[in-house]
């Protein structure tokens, strides 16, 4: 029993002596605060109201809406835009899932479906023209109900 106490005391004193040593290093942080070269929609939400959508007319062209937003950029180099959101569970490119399982909102740049969650480059002097249009799962029947969907627009610049 005495041997055990002596060994325990010996290991304890080694641990205490070892942890008592320390090394210090100075850390330095610096940077420059600047105004963002781009502002999306005056820092407000972008809303696309579809109003009443007739369930039997959802076909990928009916109720197509211009996504009305502002983009003010002082950046002079090509920048990127990305629309992030949950993609629909059916096969329309660039389609956000809505709160209704068989309904999505397809996003287009001009007439081309965008790739959700993927950035693309554009010239800041001409903002991308975006459209949103309701689409439904092929062969599905929509029932009358309210729907919502959401996404995040991100503009990155050097």
Coordinates of C-alpha atoms in Angstrom, one line a residue:
X1 CA 0.0 0.0 0.0
X2 CA 2.8 2.4 0.8
X3 CA 4.4 1.8 -2.6
X4 CA 1.2 2.8 -4.3
X5 CA 1.0 6.2 -2.4
X6 CA 4.6 7.0 -3.2
X7 CA 4.2 6.3 -6.9
X8 CA 1.0 8.3 -7.0
X9 CA 2.7 11.2 -5.4
X10 CA 5.6 11.0 -7.8
X11 CA 3.3 11.0 -10.9
X12 CA 1.3 13.9 -9.4
X13 CA 4.4 16.0 -8.9
X14 CA 5.5 15.3 -12.5
X15 CA 2.2 16.4 -13.9
X16 CA 2.2 19.6 -11.7
X17 CA 5.7 20.5 -12.7
X18 CA 5.0 19.8 -16.4
X19 CA 1.9 22.0 -16.5
X20 CA 3.6 24.9 -14.8
X21 CA 5.6 25.7 -17.9
X22 CA 4.1 28.1 -20.5
X23 CA 5.1 30.0 -23.6
X24 CA 3.5 33.3 -24.6
X25 CA 3.2 34.7 -28.1
X26 CA 1.8 38.1 -29.1
X27 CA -1.1 38.2 -31.5
X28 CA -1.8 41.1 -33.8
X29 CA -4.9 41.8 -35.9
X30 CA -5.4 44.5 -38.5
X31 CA -7.6 45.4 -41.4
X32 CA -9.4 48.3 -43.0
X33 CA -13.1 49.0 -42.8
X34 CA -14.7 49.9 -46.2
X35 CA -18.2 50.4 -47.5
X36 CA -19.5 47.4 -49.4
X37 CA -19.2 48.0 -53.1
X38 CA -22.6 46.3 -53.7
X39 CA -26.0 46.7 -52.1
X40 CA -28.9 44.4 -53.0
X41 CA -32.4 45.9 -52.9
X42 CA -31.4 48.7 -50.5
X43 CA -30.7 46.0 -47.9
X44 CA -34.3 44.9 -47.9
X45 CA -36.1 41.7 -48.8
X46 CA -37.0 40.8 -52.4
X47 CA -40.6 39.8 -52.6
X48 CA -42.3 38.1 -55.6
X49 CA -46.1 38.0 -55.1
X50 CA -47.8 35.6 -57.4
X51 CA -51.3 36.4 -56.1
X52 CA -54.0 33.9 -57.0
X53 CA -52.6 31.0 -59.0
X54 CA -55.1 28.7 -60.7
X55 CA -54.1 25.1 -59.9
X56 CA -54.9 23.8 -63.4
X57 CA -53.0 26.5 -65.3
X58 CA -49.5 25.9 -63.7
X59 CA -47.4 25.0 -66.7
X60 CA -44.1 26.7 -66.4
X61 CA -45.2 29.9 -68.3
X62 CA -48.4 30.9 -66.5
X63 CA -47.8 33.6 -63.8
X64 CA -44.2 34.2 -64.8
X65 CA -43.0 37.2 -62.8
X66 CA -40.0 39.5 -63.1
X67 CA -38.0 39.4 -59.9
X68 CA -37.9 43.1 -59.1
X69 CA -34.8 44.0 -57.2
X70 CA -32.1 46.7 -57.2
X71 CA -28.4 46.2 -57.3
X72 CA -26.1 49.1 -56.7
X73 CA -22.5 48.3 -57.3
X74 CA -19.4 50.5 -57.4
X75 CA -17.2 47.4 -58.1
X76 CA -15.6 47.6 -61.5
X77 CA -14.6 44.0 -62.1
X78 CA -16.9 41.0 -62.8
X79 CA -18.6 39.8 -59.7
X80 CA -20.7 36.7 -58.9
X81 CA -24.3 36.1 -57.9
X82 CA -25.7 33.0 -56.3
X83 CA -29.3 32.1 -55.4
X84 CA -29.3 29.6 -52.6
X85 CA -32.3 27.6 -51.5
X86 CA -33.8 24.1 -51.2
X87 CA -34.1 22.6 -54.7
X88 CA -37.4 20.9 -55.6
X89 CA -37.7 17.2 -55.5
X90 CA -38.7 17.0 -59.1
X91 CA -36.8 17.6 -62.3
X92 CA -37.0 21.2 -63.4
X93 CA -33.6 22.9 -63.4
X94 CA -33.3 26.0 -61.1
X95 CA -36.5 25.1 -59.1
X96 CA -37.0 26.0 -55.5
X97 CA -39.2 23.7 -53.4
X98 CA -42.3 25.4 -52.0
X99 CA -44.4 24.5 -49.0
X100 CA -46.5 22.4 -51.3
X101 CA -44.8 19.2 -52.2
X102 CA -45.7 19.1 -55.9
X103 CA -45.2 22.8 -56.6
X104 CA -41.9 24.6 -57.2
X105 CA -40.7 28.1 -58.2
X106 CA -38.4 27.9 -61.2
X107 CA -35.8 30.8 -61.4
X108 CA -34.5 32.0 -64.7
X109 CA -31.9 34.4 -65.8
X110 CA -33.5 35.7 -69.0
X111 CA -34.9 32.5 -70.5
X112 CA -32.2 30.1 -69.0
X113 CA -32.9 28.2 -65.7
X114 CA -30.3 29.1 -63.1
X115 CA -28.3 26.5 -61.2
X116 CA -29.4 26.9 -57.6
X117 CA -26.6 27.1 -55.0
X118 CA -24.0 27.8 -57.8
X119 CA -22.4 31.2 -58.4
X120 CA -22.2 32.7 -61.9
X121 CA -20.2 35.7 -63.0
X122 CA -21.7 38.9 -64.4
X123 CA -20.7 42.4 -65.2
X124 CA -21.8 44.8 -62.4
X125 CA -22.9 47.5 -64.8
X126 CA -25.8 45.3 -66.0
X127 CA -27.6 43.3 -63.2
X128 CA -29.0 39.9 -64.2
X129 CA -32.6 40.0 -65.3
X130 CA -34.3 37.3 -63.2
X131 CA -37.7 35.7 -63.5
X132 CA -39.7 33.3 -61.3
X133 CA -42.4 31.0 -62.5
X134 CA -44.5 28.3 -60.8
X135 CA -44.0 24.8 -62.0
X136 CA -45.6 21.5 -60.8
X137 CA -44.4 17.9 -60.7
X138 CA -45.3 16.2 -63.9
X139 CA -48.6 14.3 -63.7
X140 CA -49.5 15.8 -60.3
X141 CA -52.8 17.5 -59.4
X142 CA -52.5 20.6 -57.2
X143 CA -55.1 21.4 -54.6
X144 CA -56.1 24.9 -53.6
X145 CA -53.9 26.2 -50.7
X146 CA -51.4 28.9 -49.9
X147 CA -47.8 28.4 -50.7
X148 CA -44.4 29.9 -49.8
X149 CA -40.8 29.5 -50.9
X150 CA -37.6 31.2 -49.9
X151 CA -34.1 31.7 -51.2
X152 CA -31.0 33.9 -50.5
X153 CA -29.4 36.1 -53.2
X154 CA -25.6 36.5 -52.6
X155 CA -23.4 38.9 -54.5
X156 CA -19.6 38.3 -54.1
X157 CA -16.9 40.7 -55.1
X158 CA -13.2 40.7 -54.7

